[in-house]
Coordinates of C-alpha atoms in Angstrom, one line a residue:
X1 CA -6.1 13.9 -9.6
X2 CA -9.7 13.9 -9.4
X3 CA -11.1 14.4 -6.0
X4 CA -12.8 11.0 -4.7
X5 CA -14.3 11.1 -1.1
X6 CA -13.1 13.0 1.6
X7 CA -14.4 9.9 3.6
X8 CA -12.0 7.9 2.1
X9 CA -9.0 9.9 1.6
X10 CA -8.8 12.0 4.7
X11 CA -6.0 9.9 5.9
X12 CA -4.3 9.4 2.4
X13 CA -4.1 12.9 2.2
X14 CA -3.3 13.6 5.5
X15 CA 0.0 11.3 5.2
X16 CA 0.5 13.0 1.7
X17 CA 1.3 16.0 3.0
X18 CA 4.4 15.2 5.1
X19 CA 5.2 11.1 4.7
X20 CA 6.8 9.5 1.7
X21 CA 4.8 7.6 -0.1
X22 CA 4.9 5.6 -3.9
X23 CA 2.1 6.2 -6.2
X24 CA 1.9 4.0 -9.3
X25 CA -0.3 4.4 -12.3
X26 CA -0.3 1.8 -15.1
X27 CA -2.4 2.0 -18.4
X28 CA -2.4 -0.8 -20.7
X29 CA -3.9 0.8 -24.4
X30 CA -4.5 -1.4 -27.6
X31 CA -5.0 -0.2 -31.0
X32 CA -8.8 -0.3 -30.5
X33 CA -8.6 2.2 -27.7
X34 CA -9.4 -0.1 -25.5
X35 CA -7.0 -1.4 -22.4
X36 CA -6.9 -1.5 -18.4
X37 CA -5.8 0.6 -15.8
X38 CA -4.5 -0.1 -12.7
X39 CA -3.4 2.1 -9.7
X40 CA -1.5 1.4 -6.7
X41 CA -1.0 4.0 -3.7
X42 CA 1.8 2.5 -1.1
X43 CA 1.7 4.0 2.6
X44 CA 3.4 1.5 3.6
X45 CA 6.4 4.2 5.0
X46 CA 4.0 6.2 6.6
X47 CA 2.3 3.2 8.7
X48 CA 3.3 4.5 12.3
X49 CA 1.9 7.8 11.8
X50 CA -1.5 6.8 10.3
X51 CA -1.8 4.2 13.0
X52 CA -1.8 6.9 15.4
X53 CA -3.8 9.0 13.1
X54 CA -6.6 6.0 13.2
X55 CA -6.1 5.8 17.3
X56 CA -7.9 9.5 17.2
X57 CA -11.6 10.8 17.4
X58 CA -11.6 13.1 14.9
X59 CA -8.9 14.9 12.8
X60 CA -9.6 18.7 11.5
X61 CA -13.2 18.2 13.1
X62 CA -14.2 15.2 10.9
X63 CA -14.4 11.5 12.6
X64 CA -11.5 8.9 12.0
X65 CA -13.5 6.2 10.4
X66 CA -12.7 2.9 11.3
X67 CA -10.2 0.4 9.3
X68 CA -13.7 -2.0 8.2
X69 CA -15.6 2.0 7.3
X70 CA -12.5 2.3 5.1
X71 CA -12.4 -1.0 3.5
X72 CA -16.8 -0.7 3.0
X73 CA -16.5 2.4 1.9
X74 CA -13.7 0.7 -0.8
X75 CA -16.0 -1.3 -2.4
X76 CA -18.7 0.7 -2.4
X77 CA -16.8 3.1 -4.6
X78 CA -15.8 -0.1 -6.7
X79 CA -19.6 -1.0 -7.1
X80 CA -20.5 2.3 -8.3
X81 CA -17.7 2.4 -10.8
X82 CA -18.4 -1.1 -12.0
X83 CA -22.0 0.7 -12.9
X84 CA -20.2 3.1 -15.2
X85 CA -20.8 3.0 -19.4
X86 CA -17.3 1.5 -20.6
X87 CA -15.9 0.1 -17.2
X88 CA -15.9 -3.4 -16.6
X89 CA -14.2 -5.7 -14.2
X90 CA -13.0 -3.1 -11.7
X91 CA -11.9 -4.7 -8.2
X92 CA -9.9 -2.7 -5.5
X93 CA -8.8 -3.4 -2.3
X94 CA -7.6 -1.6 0.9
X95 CA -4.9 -3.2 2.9
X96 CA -5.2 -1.6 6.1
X97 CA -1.9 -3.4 7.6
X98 CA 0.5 -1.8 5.3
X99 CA -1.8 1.0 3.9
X100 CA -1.9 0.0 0.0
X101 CA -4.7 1.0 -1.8
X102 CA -5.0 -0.6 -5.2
X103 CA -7.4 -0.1 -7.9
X104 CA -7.6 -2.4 -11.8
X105 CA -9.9 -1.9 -14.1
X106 CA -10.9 -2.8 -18.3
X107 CA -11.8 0.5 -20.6
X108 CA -13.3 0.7 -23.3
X109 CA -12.0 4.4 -24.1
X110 CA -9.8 6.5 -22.5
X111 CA -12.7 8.5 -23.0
X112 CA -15.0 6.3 -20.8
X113 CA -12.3 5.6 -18.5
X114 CA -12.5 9.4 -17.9
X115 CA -16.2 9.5 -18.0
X116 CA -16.4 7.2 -15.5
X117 CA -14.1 8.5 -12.9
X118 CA -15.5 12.3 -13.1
X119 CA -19.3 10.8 -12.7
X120 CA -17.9 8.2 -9.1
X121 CA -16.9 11.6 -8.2
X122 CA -20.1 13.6 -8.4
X123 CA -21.5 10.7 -7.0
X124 CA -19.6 10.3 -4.2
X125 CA -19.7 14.4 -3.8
X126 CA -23.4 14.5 -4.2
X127 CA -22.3 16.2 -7.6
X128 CA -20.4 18.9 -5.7
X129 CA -17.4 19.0 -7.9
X130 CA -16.6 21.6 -9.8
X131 CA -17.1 21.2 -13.8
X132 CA -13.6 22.3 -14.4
X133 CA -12.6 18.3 -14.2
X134 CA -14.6 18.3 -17.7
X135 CA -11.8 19.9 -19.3
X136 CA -9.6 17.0 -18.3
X137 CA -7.7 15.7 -20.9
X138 CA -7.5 11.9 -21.5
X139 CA -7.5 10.5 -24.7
X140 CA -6.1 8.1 -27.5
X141 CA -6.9 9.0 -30.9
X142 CA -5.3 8.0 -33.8
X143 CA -2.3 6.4 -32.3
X144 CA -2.0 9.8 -30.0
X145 CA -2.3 9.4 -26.2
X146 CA -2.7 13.1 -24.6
X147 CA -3.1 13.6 -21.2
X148 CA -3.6 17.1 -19.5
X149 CA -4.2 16.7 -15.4
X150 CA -1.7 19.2 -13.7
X151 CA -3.6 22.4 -13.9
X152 CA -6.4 20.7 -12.0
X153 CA -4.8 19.8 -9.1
X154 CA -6.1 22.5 -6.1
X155 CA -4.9 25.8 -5.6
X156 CA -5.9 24.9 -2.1
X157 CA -4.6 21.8 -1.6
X158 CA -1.0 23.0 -3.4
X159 CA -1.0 25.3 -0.5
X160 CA -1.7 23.0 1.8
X161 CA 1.4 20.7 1.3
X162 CA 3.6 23.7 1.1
X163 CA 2.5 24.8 4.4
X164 CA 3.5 22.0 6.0
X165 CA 6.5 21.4 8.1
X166 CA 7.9 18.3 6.1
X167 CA 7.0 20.1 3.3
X168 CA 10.7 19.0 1.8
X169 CA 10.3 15.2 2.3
X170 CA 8.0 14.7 -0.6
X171 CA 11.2 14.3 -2.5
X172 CA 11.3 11.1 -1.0
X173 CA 8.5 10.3 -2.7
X174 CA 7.7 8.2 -6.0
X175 CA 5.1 9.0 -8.4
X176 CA 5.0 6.7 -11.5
X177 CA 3.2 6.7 -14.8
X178 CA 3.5 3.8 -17.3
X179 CA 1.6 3.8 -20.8
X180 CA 1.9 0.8 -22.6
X181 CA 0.7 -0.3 -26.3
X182 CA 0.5 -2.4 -29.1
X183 CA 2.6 -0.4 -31.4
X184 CA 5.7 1.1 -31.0
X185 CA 6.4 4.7 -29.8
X186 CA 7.5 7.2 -32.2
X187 CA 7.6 10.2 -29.9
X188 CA 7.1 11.7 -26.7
X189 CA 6.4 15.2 -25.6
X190 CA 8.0 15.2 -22.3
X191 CA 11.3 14.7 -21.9
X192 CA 11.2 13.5 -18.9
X193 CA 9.8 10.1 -19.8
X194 CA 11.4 7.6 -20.9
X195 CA 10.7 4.8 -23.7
X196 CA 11.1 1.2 -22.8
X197 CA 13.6 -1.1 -25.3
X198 CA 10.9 -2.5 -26.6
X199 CA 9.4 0.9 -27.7
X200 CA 6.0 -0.3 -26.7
X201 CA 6.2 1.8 -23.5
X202 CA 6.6 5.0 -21.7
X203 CA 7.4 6.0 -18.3
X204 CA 7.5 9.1 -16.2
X205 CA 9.0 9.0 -12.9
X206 CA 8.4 12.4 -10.8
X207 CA 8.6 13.4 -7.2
X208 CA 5.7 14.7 -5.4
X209 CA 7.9 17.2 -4.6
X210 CA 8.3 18.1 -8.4
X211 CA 4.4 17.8 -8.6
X212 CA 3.5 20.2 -6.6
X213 CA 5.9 22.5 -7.5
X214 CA 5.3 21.8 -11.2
X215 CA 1.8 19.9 -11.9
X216 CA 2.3 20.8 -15.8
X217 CA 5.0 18.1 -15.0
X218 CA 2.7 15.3 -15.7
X219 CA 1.0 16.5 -18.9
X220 CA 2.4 14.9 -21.9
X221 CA 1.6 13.3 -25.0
X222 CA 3.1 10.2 -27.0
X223 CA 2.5 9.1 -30.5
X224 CA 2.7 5.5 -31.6
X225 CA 3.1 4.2 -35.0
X226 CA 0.4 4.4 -36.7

């Protein structure tokens, strides 16, 4: 939830507001702390309507970049975050066909992982975000994995997508976080989520719909054996 470029995103965002979309987050973590992380953002749905969106000058007085802009500006991002203490092997593409974005990536700490993402951001932003995404919460400490995003997500931005005319069709929407690990699960704070039959994995399937309305949605923690 951390903001990126508005370069970048201006279209992603854009369809957010009033398209279906799928949004999957997957985080590997072994007992060291240690893991990968991969993300995958599917426009696919929404490919007419950005098309058009791409066809235009400008949108809200900022210029449509250009599919090959998009995809440069891509892997300049994954440059910069390959530069990043802890983060190793990150590759990302942009399929501008079908709109996919996909990121994957090795941590060594949740807590670099985290690190990492908050400094490509003041990068990108010529350090113009705020210092409230310090207070993120992203961590797995003895056998704990605690994650607190929701109350981060823009006041502005919230208000935004309610605004907005297909405002109801985010329920269409899927938004999917997966933690997986070496150990077994013992517990999990939401009960939303679900563990896997293995009991080695957890996942929370939400609606945008239900994120907007209720970011504290996707703040949980799970506990592993120990």
């Amino acid at each position: 939830m951390i903001k990126l470029s508005k370069y970048l995103l201006l279209i992603v965002l854009t369809m957010s507001l009033s398209s279906c979309f799928e949004l999957i987050e997957d985080t590997t973590l072994h007992a060291d702390g240690s893991g990968s992380y991969k993300l995958t953002l599917n426009l696919s749905s929404s490919t007419t309507r950005i098309n058009s969106i791409m066809a235009m000058d400008t949108i809200d007085g900022k210029k449509v970049p250009s599919r090959q802009e998009l995809k440069t500006k891509m892997q300049e991002y994954i440059s910069l975050l390959n530069s990043k203490e802890g983060i190793s092997y990150a590759e990302g593409s942009l399929n501008t066909e079908n709109w996919i974005i996909k990121l994957d990536l090795n941590f060594a700490s949740l807590a670099h992982l985290k690190a990492g993402l908050i400094d490509l951001s003041k990068d990108i932003n010529q350090h113009e975000t705020s210092e409230e995404v310090n207070q993120l919460k992203l961590s797995y400490v003895n056998g704990v994995y605690q994650r607190e995003l929701g109350a981060f997500i823009p006041e502005k931005w919230k208000k935004e997508v309610k605004s907005d005319e297909d405002f109801s069709r985010l329920k269409e929407g899927k938004c999917i976080f997966i933690q997986r690990f070496d150990q077994e699960v013992s517990e999990v704070s939401s009960t939303n989520a679900r563990i896997s039959k293995s009991k080695k994995a957890v996942m929370l399937q939400l609606s945008p719909l239900e994120i907007v309305n209720n970011p504290q949605k996707i703040d949980y923690s799970i506990k592993t054996v120990h």
